[in-house]
């Protein structure tokens, strides 16, 4: 038999075409203007604050804070000064009261003989403003209840420039054994208020 001839190799099968990724559509070109030129696309710009504006805002904030602290400090100083002044007034008032008390005699005869400036009493309305509330309070202590009629009567005696012995004669029938001590205290208080009005 005739010799066999070798068969030529078969070509490889064709490979499948690669998948094509779809491309996003391109934006349309800008429309031509009346002159034939194309407009550049419009872009939105974000306005950035200028450095000067930022620094000015910081400076204004610092100034407001400084003013706030200054007002607070001034208020505290005013309060401190007011409290200090009040303490000084109390101190001076206490010193004056002590000096006036030292001027008033403790002996009953010397007390009743001490000269009282009636003009100062009248000018400063000491009888109604100072002595009437004191008399009312003391009568409650001695009698246990308010005595508006007796309070007004004793106040009137003071306004009439009656001396301590005259007042004692008027109240002894009501206060009995307490009349002497009542008039002594009344006269000491009356002298104190008149002297304070005179010296103050």
Coordinates of N, CA, C and O in Angstrom, one line a residue:
X1 N 0.8 -1.2 0.0 CA 0.0 0.0 0.0 C 0.9 1.2 0.0 O 2.0 1.2 0.5
X2 N 0.3 2.3 -0.6 CA 1.1 3.6 -0.6 C 1.3 4.2 0.7 O 0.4 4.0 1.6
X3 N 2.4 4.8 1.0 CA 2.6 5.4 2.4 C 1.7 6.5 2.6 O 1.3 7.2 1.7
X4 N 1.2 6.5 3.9 CA 0.3 7.6 4.3 C 0.9 8.9 4.5 O 2.0 9.0 5.0
X5 N 0.2 10.0 4.1 CA 0.8 11.3 4.2 C 0.1 12.0 5.5 O -1.0 11.8 5.8
X6 N 1.0 12.7 6.2 CA 0.5 13.3 7.5 C -0.4 14.5 7.1 O -0.2 15.2 6.2
X7 N -1.5 14.6 8.0 CA -2.5 15.6 7.8 C -2.0 16.9 8.4 O -1.4 16.9 9.5
X8 N -2.2 18.0 7.7 CA -1.8 19.3 8.3 C -2.6 19.6 9.5 O -3.8 19.3 9.5
X9 N -2.0 20.3 10.5 CA -2.8 20.7 11.8 C -3.9 21.6 11.5 O -3.8 22.5 10.6
X10 N -5.0 21.4 12.2 CA -6.2 22.2 12.0 C -6.0 23.6 12.8 O -5.4 23.6 13.8
X11 N -6.5 24.6 12.1 CA -6.3 26.0 12.8 C -7.2 26.0 14.1 O -8.2 25.4 14.1
X12 N -6.7 26.8 15.1 CA -7.6 26.9 16.4 C -8.9 27.6 16.1 O -8.9 28.4 15.2
X13 N -9.9 27.3 16.9 CA -11.2 27.9 16.7 C -11.1 29.4 17.0 O -10.4 29.8 17.9
X14 N -11.8 30.2 16.3 CA -11.7 31.7 16.6 C -12.3 32.0 18.0 O -13.3 31.5 18.4
X15 N -11.5 32.9 18.7 CA -12.0 33.3 20.1 C -13.1 34.3 20.0 O -13.3 35.0 19.1
X16 N -13.9 34.3 21.1 CA -15.1 35.2 21.1 C -14.7 36.6 21.3 O -13.7 36.9 22.0
X17 N -15.3 37.5 20.6 CA -14.9 38.9 20.7 C -15.1 39.5 22.1 O -16.0 39.1 22.8
X18 N -14.2 40.3 22.5 CA -14.2 40.9 23.9 C -15.4 41.8 24.0 O -15.8 42.5 23.1
X19 N -16.0 41.8 25.3 CA -17.2 42.6 25.5 C -16.8 44.1 25.5 O -15.8 44.5 26.1
X20 N -17.6 44.9 24.9 CA -17.3 46.3 24.7 C -18.1 47.1 25.8 O -19.3 46.9 25.9
X21 N -17.4 47.8 26.7 CA -18.1 48.6 27.8 C -18.7 49.8 27.2 O -18.0 50.6 26.5
X22 N -20.0 50.0 27.5 CA -20.7 51.2 26.8 C -20.1 52.5 27.4 O -19.9 52.6 28.6
X23 N -19.9 53.4 26.6 CA -19.3 54.7 27.0 C -20.5 55.7 27.3 O -21.5 55.6 26.7
X24 N -20.3 56.5 28.4 CA -21.3 57.6 28.7 C -21.4 58.6 27.6 O -20.3 58.9 27.0
X25 N -22.6 59.0 27.3 CA -22.7 60.0 26.2 C -22.0 61.3 26.5 O -22.0 61.7 27.7
X26 N -21.3 61.8 25.6 CA -20.6 63.0 25.8 C -21.6 64.2 25.8 O -22.6 64.2 25.1
X27 N -21.3 65.2 26.6 CA -22.2 66.4 26.7 C -22.2 67.1 25.3 O -21.2 67.1 24.6
X28 N -23.3 67.6 25.0 CA -23.4 68.3 23.7 C -22.5 69.5 23.7 O -22.3 70.1 24.7
X29 N -21.9 69.8 22.6 CA -21.0 71.0 22.5 C -21.8 72.3 22.7 O -23.0 72.3 22.5
X30 N -21.1 73.3 23.3 CA -21.9 74.6 23.5 C -22.4 75.1 22.2 O -21.8 75.0 21.2
X31 N -23.6 75.7 22.3 CA -24.2 76.2 21.1 C -23.5 77.4 20.6 O -22.9 78.2 21.4
X32 N -23.3 77.6 19.4 CA -22.6 78.7 18.8 C -23.4 80.0 19.1 O -24.6 80.0 19.1
X33 N -22.6 81.0 19.3 CA -23.2 82.4 19.5 C -23.6 82.9 18.1 O -23.3 82.3 17.1
X34 N -24.2 84.1 18.2 CA -24.6 84.8 16.9 C -23.3 85.1 16.1 O -23.4 85.2 14.9
X35 N -22.2 85.2 16.7 CA -21.0 85.5 16.0 C -20.3 84.3 15.5 O -19.2 84.4 14.9
X36 N -20.8 83.1 15.9 CA -20.2 81.9 15.4 C -19.3 81.3 16.5 O -18.8 80.2 16.3
X37 N -19.0 82.1 17.6 CA -18.1 81.6 18.6 C -18.9 80.7 19.6 O -20.1 80.9 19.8
X38 N -18.2 79.8 20.2 CA -18.9 78.9 21.1 C -18.6 79.4 22.6 O -17.5 79.8 22.9
X39 N -19.7 79.5 23.4 CA -19.5 79.9 24.8 C -18.8 78.9 25.6 O -19.1 77.7 25.4
X40 N -18.0 79.4 26.5 CA -17.4 78.5 27.4 C -18.4 78.0 28.4 O -19.3 78.7 28.8
X41 N -18.3 76.8 28.9 CA -19.2 76.2 29.9 C -19.2 77.1 31.1 O -18.1 77.5 31.6
X42 N -20.4 77.3 31.7 CA -20.5 78.1 33.0 C -20.2 77.2 34.2 O -20.8 76.1 34.3
X43 N -19.3 77.7 35.0 CA -19.0 77.0 36.2 C -19.4 77.8 37.4 O -19.3 79.0 37.4
X44 N -19.8 77.2 38.5 CA -20.3 77.9 39.7 C -19.1 78.0 40.7 O -18.4 77.0 41.0
X45 N -18.8 79.2 41.0 CA -17.7 79.5 41.9 C -18.2 79.7 43.3 O -19.2 80.4 43.5
X46 N -17.5 79.1 44.3 CA -17.9 79.3 45.7 C -17.2 80.5 46.3 O -15.9 80.6 46.2
X47 N -17.9 81.5 46.8 CA -17.3 82.7 47.3 C -16.6 82.4 48.6 O -17.2 81.9 49.6
X48 N -15.3 82.6 48.7 CA -14.5 82.4 49.9 C -14.3 83.7 50.6 O -14.1 84.7 50.0
X49 N -14.5 83.7 51.9 CA -14.3 84.9 52.7 C -12.9 85.4 52.6 O -11.9 84.7 52.6
X50 N -12.8 86.7 52.5 CA -11.5 87.3 52.4 C -10.8 87.3 53.7 O -11.4 87.3 54.8
X51 N -9.4 87.1 53.8 CA -8.7 87.0 55.0 C -9.0 88.2 55.9 O -9.1 88.1 57.1
X52 N -9.1 89.4 55.3 CA -9.3 90.6 56.1 C -10.6 90.5 56.9 O -10.7 90.9 58.0
X53 N -11.7 90.0 56.2 CA -13.0 89.9 56.9 C -12.9 88.9 58.0 O -13.5 89.1 59.1
X54 N -12.1 87.8 57.9 CA -12.0 86.8 59.0 C -11.3 87.5 60.2 O -11.7 87.4 61.3
X55 N -10.2 88.2 59.9 CA -9.5 88.8 61.0 C -10.3 89.9 61.7 O -10.3 90.1 62.9
X56 N -11.0 90.7 60.9 CA -11.9 91.7 61.4 C -13.0 91.1 62.3 O -13.3 91.7 63.4
X57 N -13.5 90.0 61.9 CA -14.6 89.3 62.8 C -14.0 88.9 64.1 O -14.6 89.0 65.2
X58 N -12.7 88.3 64.0 CA -12.1 87.9 65.2 C -11.8 89.1 66.2 O -12.0 89.0 67.4
X59 N -11.4 90.2 65.6 CA -11.1 91.4 66.4 C -12.3 91.9 67.0 O -12.3 92.4 68.2
X60 N -13.5 91.9 66.3 CA -14.7 92.4 66.8 C -15.2 91.6 68.0 O -15.7 92.0 69.0
X61 N -15.0 90.2 67.8 CA -15.4 89.3 68.9 C -14.5 89.6 70.2 O -15.0 89.6 71.3
X62 N -13.2 89.8 69.9 CA -12.3 90.1 71.1 C -12.7 91.4 71.8 O -12.7 91.5 73.0
X63 N -13.1 92.4 70.9 CA -13.5 93.7 71.5 C -14.7 93.6 72.3 O -14.9 94.1 73.4
X64 N -15.7 92.8 71.8 CA -17.0 92.6 72.6 C -16.7 91.9 73.9 O -17.2 92.2 74.9
X65 N -15.8 90.9 73.9 CA -15.5 90.2 75.1 C -14.8 91.1 76.1 O -15.0 91.0 77.3
X66 N -13.9 91.9 75.6 CA -13.2 92.8 76.5 C -14.1 93.8 77.1 O -14.0 94.1 78.3
X67 N -15.1 94.3 76.3 CA -16.1 95.3 76.9 C -16.9 94.6 77.9 O -17.2 95.2 78.9
X68 N -17.3 93.3 77.7 CA -18.1 92.6 78.6 C -17.3 92.4 79.9 O -17.9 92.6 81.0
X69 N -16.1 92.1 79.9 CA -15.3 91.9 81.1 C -15.1 93.2 81.8 O -15.1 93.3 83.0
X70 N -14.9 94.3 81.0 CA -14.8 95.6 81.7 C -16.0 96.0 82.4 O -15.9 96.6 83.5
X71 N -17.2 95.8 81.8 CA -18.4 96.1 82.5 C -18.6 95.3 83.8 O -19.0 95.8 84.8
X72 N -18.2 94.0 83.7 CA -18.4 93.1 84.8 C -17.4 93.6 85.9 O -17.8 93.6 87.1
X73 N -16.2 94.0 85.6 CA -15.2 94.4 86.6 C -15.7 95.7 87.2 O -15.6 95.9 88.4
X74 N -16.3 96.6 86.4 CA -16.8 97.9 86.9 C -17.9 97.7 87.9 O -18.0 98.3 88.9
X75 N -18.8 96.7 87.5 CA -19.9 96.4 88.4 C -19.4 95.9 89.7 O -19.9 96.3 90.8
X76 N -18.5 95.0 89.7 CA -17.9 94.4 90.9 C -17.3 95.5 91.8 O -17.4 95.5 93.0
X77 N -16.5 96.4 91.1 CA -15.9 97.4 91.9 C -16.9 98.4 92.5 O -16.7 98.8 93.6
X78 N -18.0 98.6 91.8 CA -19.1 99.5 92.3 C -19.7 98.8 93.5 O -20.0 99.5 94.5
X79 N -19.9 97.5 93.4 CA -20.5 96.8 94.6 C -19.6 96.8 95.7 O -20.0 97.0 96.9
X80 N -18.3 96.5 95.5 CA -17.3 96.5 96.6 C -17.2 97.9 97.2 O -17.2 98.0 98.4
X81 N -17.2 98.9 96.4 CA -17.1 100.3 96.9 C -18.4 100.6 97.8 O -18.3 101.2 98.8
X82 N -19.6 100.2 97.2 CA -20.8 100.4 98.0 C -20.8 99.7 99.3 O -21.2 100.3 100.3
X83 N -20.4 98.5 99.3 CA -20.3 97.8 100.6 C -19.3 98.4 101.6 O -19.6 98.5 102.8
X84 N -18.2 98.8 101.0 CA -17.2 99.5 101.8 C -17.7 100.8 102.4 O -17.5 101.1 103.6
X85 N -18.4 101.5 101.6 CA -19.0 102.8 102.0 C -20.0 102.6 103.1 O -20.1 103.3 104.1
X86 N -20.8 101.5 102.9 CA -21.9 101.2 103.9 C -21.2 100.8 105.3 O -21.7 101.3 106.3
X87 N -20.2 100.1 105.2 CA -19.5 99.7 106.4 C -18.9 100.9 107.1 O -18.9 101.1 108.4
X88 N -18.3 101.8 106.3 CA -17.8 103.0 106.9 C -18.8 103.9 107.5 O -18.6 104.5 108.6
X89 N -20.0 104.0 106.9 CA -21.1 104.8 107.4 C -21.6 104.2 108.7 O -21.8 104.9 109.7
X90 N -21.7 102.9 108.8 CA -22.1 102.2 110.0 C -21.0 102.5 111.1 O -21.4 102.7 112.3
X91 N -19.8 102.4 110.8 CA -18.7 102.7 111.7 C -18.8 104.1 112.3 O -18.7 104.3 113.5
X92 N -18.9 105.1 111.4 CA -19.0 106.4 111.8 C -20.3 106.7 112.7 O -20.2 107.4 113.7
X93 N -21.4 106.1 112.3 CA -22.6 106.2 113.1 C -22.5 105.6 114.5 O -22.9 106.2 115.4
X94 N -21.8 104.5 114.5 CA -21.6 103.9 115.9 C -20.7 104.7 116.7 O -20.9 104.9 117.9
X95 N -19.6 105.3 116.1 CA -18.7 106.2 116.9 C -19.4 107.4 117.4 O -19.2 107.9 118.5
X96 N -20.3 108.0 116.5 CA -21.0 109.2 116.9 C -22.0 108.9 118.0 O -22.1 109.6 119.0
X97 N -22.7 107.8 117.9 CA -23.7 107.4 118.9 C -23.0 107.2 120.3 O -23.5 107.6 121.3
X98 N -21.8 106.6 120.2 CA -21.1 106.4 121.5 C -20.6 107.7 122.1 O -20.7 107.9 123.3
X99 N -20.2 108.6 121.3 CA -19.7 109.9 121.8 C -20.9 110.7 122.4 O -20.7 111.4 123.4
X100 N -22.1 110.6 121.7 CA -23.3 111.3 122.3 C -23.7 110.7 123.6 O -24.0 111.4 124.5
X101 N -23.7 109.4 123.6 CA -24.1 108.7 124.9 C -23.2 109.1 126.0 O -23.6 109.3 127.2
X102 N -21.9 109.2 125.7 CA -20.9 109.6 126.8 C -21.2 111.1 127.3 O -20.8 111.4 128.4
X103 N -21.9 111.9 126.4 CA -22.2 113.3 126.8 C -23.4 113.3 127.8 O -23.5 114.3 128.5
X104 N -24.2 112.3 127.8 CA -25.5 112.4 128.5 C -25.2 111.9 130.0 O -24.6 110.8 130.2
X105 N -25.6 112.7 131.0 CA -25.3 112.3 132.4 C -26.1 111.0 132.7 O -27.2 110.7 132.2
X106 N -25.5 110.2 133.6 CA -26.2 109.0 134.1 C -26.9 109.3 135.4 O -27.8 108.6 135.8
X107 N -26.5 110.3 136.2 CA -27.2 110.7 137.4 C -28.5 111.4 137.0 O -28.6 112.2 136.1
X108 N -29.5 111.0 137.8 CA -30.9 111.5 137.4 C -31.0 113.0 137.6 O -31.5 113.7 136.7
X109 N -30.5 113.6 138.6 CA -30.6 115.0 138.8 C -29.8 115.7 137.7 O -30.3 116.8 137.2
X110 N -28.6 115.3 137.4 CA -27.8 115.9 136.4 C -28.5 115.7 135.0 O -28.4 116.6 134.1
X111 N -29.1 114.6 134.8 CA -29.8 114.3 133.6 C -31.0 115.3 133.4 O -31.1 115.9 132.3
X112 N -31.8 115.5 134.4 CA -32.9 116.4 134.3 C -32.5 117.8 134.2 O -33.3 118.6 133.6
X113 N -31.3 118.2 134.6 CA -30.8 119.5 134.6 C -30.1 119.8 133.3 O -29.7 121.0 133.0
X114 N -29.8 118.8 132.5 CA -29.0 119.0 131.3 C -29.8 119.9 130.3 O -31.0 119.6 130.0
X115 N -29.2 120.9 129.7 CA -29.9 121.8 128.8 C -30.3 121.2 127.5 O -29.4 120.5 126.9
X116 N -31.5 121.3 127.2 CA -32.0 120.7 125.9 C -32.3 121.8 124.9 O -33.0 122.8 125.3
X117 N -31.9 121.7 123.7 CA -32.1 122.7 122.7 C -33.4 122.5 122.0 O -33.5 121.7 121.1
X118 N -34.5 123.1 122.5 CA -35.8 122.9 122.0 C -35.9 123.3 120.5 O -36.7 122.7 119.7
X119 N -35.2 124.3 120.1 CA -35.3 124.7 118.7 C -34.8 123.6 117.7 O -35.4 123.4 116.7
X120 N -33.8 122.9 118.2 CA -33.3 121.7 117.3 C -34.4 120.6 117.3 O -34.6 120.0 116.3
X121 N -35.0 120.4 118.4 CA -36.1 119.4 118.5 C -37.2 119.8 117.5 O -37.7 118.9 116.8
X122 N -37.6 121.1 117.5 CA -38.7 121.5 116.6 C -38.3 121.5 115.1 O -39.1 121.0 114.3
X123 N -37.1 121.9 114.9 CA -36.7 122.0 113.5 C -36.6 120.6 112.8 O -36.7 120.5 111.6
X124 N -36.2 119.6 113.6 CA -36.0 118.3 113.1 C -37.2 117.3 113.4 O -37.1 116.1 113.1
X125 N -38.3 117.9 113.9 CA -39.5 117.1 114.2 C -39.2 115.8 115.0 O -39.6 114.7 114.7
X126 N -38.3 116.0 116.0 CA -37.9 114.9 116.8 C -39.0 114.2 117.6 O -39.1 113.0 117.7
X127 N -40.0 115.1 118.0 CA -41.1 114.5 118.8 C -41.9 113.5 118.1 O -42.1 112.4 118.6
X128 N -42.3 113.8 116.8 CA -43.1 112.8 116.1 C -42.3 111.8 115.4 O -42.7 110.6 115.4
X129 N -41.1 112.1 114.8 CA -40.4 111.2 114.0 C -39.6 110.2 114.9 O -39.5 109.0 114.5
X130 N -39.1 110.6 116.0 CA -38.2 109.7 116.9 C -38.9 109.3 118.2 O -38.9 108.1 118.5
X131 N -39.5 110.3 118.9 CA -40.0 110.0 120.2 C -41.3 109.2 120.2 O -41.5 108.4 121.1
X132 N -42.2 109.6 119.3 CA -43.5 108.9 119.3 C -43.4 107.4 119.2 O -44.0 106.7 119.9
X133 N -42.7 106.9 118.2 CA -42.5 105.4 118.1 C -41.9 104.8 119.3 O -42.2 103.7 119.8
X134 N -40.9 105.5 119.9 CA -40.2 105.0 121.1 C -41.2 105.0 122.3 O -41.3 104.0 123.0
X135 N -42.0 106.0 122.5 CA -43.0 106.0 123.6 C -44.0 104.9 123.4 O -44.4 104.2 124.3
X136 N -44.5 104.7 122.2 CA -45.5 103.6 121.9 C -44.9 102.3 122.3 O -45.6 101.4 122.9
X137 N -43.7 102.0 121.9 CA -43.0 100.7 122.2 C -42.9 100.5 123.7 O -43.1 99.4 124.2
X138 N -42.4 101.6 124.4 CA -42.2 101.4 125.8 C -43.5 101.2 126.6 O -43.6 100.5 127.6
X139 N -44.6 101.9 126.2 CA -45.9 101.7 126.9 C -46.4 100.3 126.7 O -47.0 99.8 127.6
X140 N -46.1 99.7 125.6 CA -46.5 98.3 125.4 C -45.7 97.4 126.3 O -46.3 96.5 126.9
X141 N -44.5 97.7 126.5 CA -43.7 96.9 127.5 C -44.2 97.1 128.9 O -44.3 96.1 129.7
X142 N -44.6 98.3 129.3 CA -45.0 98.5 130.7 C -46.5 98.1 130.9 O -46.8 97.6 132.0
X143 N -47.4 98.4 129.9 CA -48.8 98.1 130.1 C -49.3 96.9 129.4 O -50.4 96.5 129.7
X144 N -48.5 96.3 128.5 CA -48.9 95.0 127.9 C -49.8 95.2 126.7 O -50.2 94.2 126.0
X145 N -50.1 96.4 126.3 CA -50.9 96.7 125.1 C -50.7 98.1 124.6 O -50.1 98.9 125.3
X146 N -51.1 98.3 123.4 CA -50.9 99.7 122.8 C -51.8 100.7 123.5 O -53.0 100.4 123.8
X147 N -51.3 101.9 123.7 CA -52.1 103.0 124.3 C -51.9 104.2 123.4 O -51.2 105.1 123.7
X148 N -52.7 104.2 122.3 CA -52.5 105.3 121.3 C -52.8 106.7 121.9 O -52.1 107.7 121.6
X149 N -53.8 106.8 122.8 CA -54.2 108.0 123.4 C -53.1 108.5 124.3 O -52.7 109.7 124.3
X150 N -52.5 107.7 125.2 CA -51.5 108.1 126.1 C -50.2 108.4 125.3 O -49.5 109.3 125.6
X151 N -49.9 107.6 124.2 CA -48.8 107.9 123.4 C -48.8 109.3 122.8 O -47.9 110.0 122.8
X152 N -50.0 109.6 122.3 CA -50.2 110.9 121.7 C -50.1 112.0 122.7 O -49.5 113.1 122.4
X153 N -50.6 111.8 123.9 CA -50.5 112.8 125.0 C -49.1 113.1 125.4 O -48.7 114.2 125.6
X154 N -48.3 112.0 125.6 CA -46.9 112.2 126.0 C -46.1 112.9 124.9 O -45.3 113.8 125.2
X155 N -46.4 112.6 123.6 CA -45.7 113.2 122.5 C -46.1 114.7 122.5 O -45.2 115.6 122.2
X156 N -47.3 115.0 122.8 CA -47.7 116.4 122.8 C -47.0 117.2 124.0 O -46.6 118.4 123.8
X157 N -46.8 116.5 125.1 CA -46.1 117.2 126.2 C -44.7 117.5 125.8 O -44.1 118.6 126.1
X158 N -44.1 116.6 125.0 CA -42.7 116.9 124.5 C -42.7 118.1 123.6 O -41.9 119.0 123.6
X159 N -43.7 118.1 122.7 CA -43.8 119.2 121.7 C -44.1 120.5 122.4 O -43.8 121.6 121.8
X160 N -44.7 120.5 123.6 CA -45.0 121.7 124.3 C -43.8 122.1 125.2 O -43.9 123.0 126.0
X161 N -42.6 121.4 125.1 CA -41.4 121.7 125.8 C -41.6 121.5 127.3 O -40.9 122.2 128.1
X162 N -42.3 120.5 127.7 CA -42.5 120.2 129.1 C -41.2 119.5 129.6 O -40.6 118.6 128.8
X163 N -40.8 119.8 130.8 CA -39.6 119.2 131.3 C -39.9 117.8 131.9 O -41.0 117.4 132.0
X164 N -38.8 117.1 132.3 CA -39.0 115.7 132.8 C -39.9 115.6 134.0 O -40.6 114.7 134.2
X165 N -39.7 116.6 134.9 CA -40.5 116.5 136.1 C -42.0 116.7 135.8 O -42.9 116.1 136.4
X166 N -42.3 117.6 134.9 CA -43.7 117.8 134.5 C -44.3 116.5 133.8 O -45.5 116.2 134.1
X167 N -43.5 115.9 133.0 CA -44.0 114.6 132.4 C -44.2 113.5 133.4 O -45.1 112.8 133.4
X168 N -43.3 113.5 134.4 CA -43.4 112.5 135.5 C -44.7 112.7 136.3 O -45.4 111.7 136.6
X169 N -45.1 113.9 136.5 CA -46.3 114.1 137.2 C -47.5 113.7 136.4 O -48.6 113.3 137.0
X170 N -47.4 113.8 135.1 CA -48.6 113.4 134.3 C -48.7 111.9 134.1 O -49.9 111.4 133.9
X171 N -47.7 111.1 134.2 CA -47.7 109.7 134.0 C -47.7 108.8 135.2 O -47.9 107.6 135.1
X172 N -47.4 109.4 136.4 CA -47.2 108.6 137.6 C -48.5 107.9 138.0 O -48.5 106.8 138.5
X173 N -49.6 108.5 137.7 CA -50.9 107.9 138.0 C -51.2 106.7 137.2 O -52.1 105.9 137.5
X174 N -50.6 106.6 136.0 CA -50.8 105.5 135.1 C -49.8 104.4 135.2 O -50.1 103.2 135.2
X175 N -48.5 104.8 135.3 CA -47.4 103.9 135.3 C -47.0 103.5 136.7 O -46.2 102.6 136.9
X176 N -47.5 104.2 137.7 CA -47.2 103.9 139.1 C -45.6 103.8 139.4 O -44.9 104.8 139.1
X177 N -45.2 102.7 139.8 CA -43.8 102.5 140.2 C -42.8 102.6 139.0 O -41.6 102.8 139.1
X178 N -43.4 102.4 137.8 CA -42.5 102.4 136.5 C -42.4 103.8 136.0 O -41.7 104.0 135.0
X179 N -43.1 104.8 136.6 CA -43.1 106.1 136.0 C -41.8 106.8 136.1 O -41.3 107.4 135.1
X180 N -41.0 106.6 137.2 CA -39.7 107.3 137.3 C -38.7 106.7 136.3 O -38.1 107.5 135.6
X181 N -38.6 105.4 136.2 CA -37.7 104.8 135.2 C -38.1 105.1 133.8 O -37.2 105.3 132.9
X182 N -39.4 105.2 133.5 CA -39.9 105.5 132.2 C -39.4 106.9 131.8 O -38.9 107.1 130.7
X183 N -39.6 107.9 132.7 CA -39.3 109.2 132.3 C -37.8 109.4 132.2 O -37.3 110.2 131.4
X184 N -37.0 108.7 133.0 CA -35.5 108.7 132.9 C -35.1 108.2 131.5 O -34.3 108.9 130.9
X185 N -35.6 107.1 131.1 CA -35.3 106.5 129.8 C -35.8 107.5 128.7 O -35.0 107.7 127.7
X186 N -37.0 108.0 128.9 CA -37.5 108.9 127.9 C -36.6 110.2 127.7 O -36.3 110.6 126.6
X187 N -36.1 110.7 128.8 CA -35.3 111.9 128.7 C -33.9 111.7 128.2 O -33.4 112.5 127.4
X188 N -33.4 110.5 128.5 CA -32.1 110.1 127.9 C -32.3 110.0 126.4 O -31.4 110.4 125.6
X189 N -33.3 109.3 126.0 CA -33.5 109.2 124.5 C -33.8 110.5 123.8 O -33.3 110.7 122.7
X190 N -34.5 111.4 124.5 CA -34.8 112.7 123.9 C -33.5 113.5 123.8 O -33.3 114.1 122.7
X191 N -32.7 113.5 124.8 CA -31.4 114.2 124.7 C -30.5 113.6 123.6 O -29.9 114.3 122.8
X192 N -30.5 112.3 123.5 CA -29.7 111.6 122.4 C -30.2 112.0 121.0 O -29.3 112.4 120.2
X193 N -31.5 112.0 120.8 CA -32.0 112.3 119.4 C -31.7 113.8 119.1 O -31.4 114.2 118.0
X194 N -31.9 114.7 120.1 CA -31.6 116.1 119.8 C -30.2 116.4 119.6 O -29.8 117.1 118.7
X195 N -29.3 115.8 120.4 CA -27.8 116.0 120.2 C -27.4 115.4 118.8 O -26.6 115.9 118.1
X196 N -28.0 114.2 118.5 CA -27.6 113.6 117.2 C -28.1 114.5 116.0 O -27.3 114.7 115.0
X197 N -29.3 115.1 116.1 CA -29.7 116.0 115.1 C -28.9 117.2 115.0 O -28.6 117.8 113.9
X198 N -28.4 117.7 116.2 CA -27.6 118.9 116.2 C -26.2 118.6 115.6 O -25.6 119.5 114.9
X199 N -25.6 117.5 116.0 CA -24.2 117.2 115.6 C -24.1 116.6 114.2 O -23.1 116.6 113.6
X200 N -25.2 115.9 113.8 CA -25.2 115.2 112.5 C -25.4 116.1 111.4 O -25.1 115.7 110.2

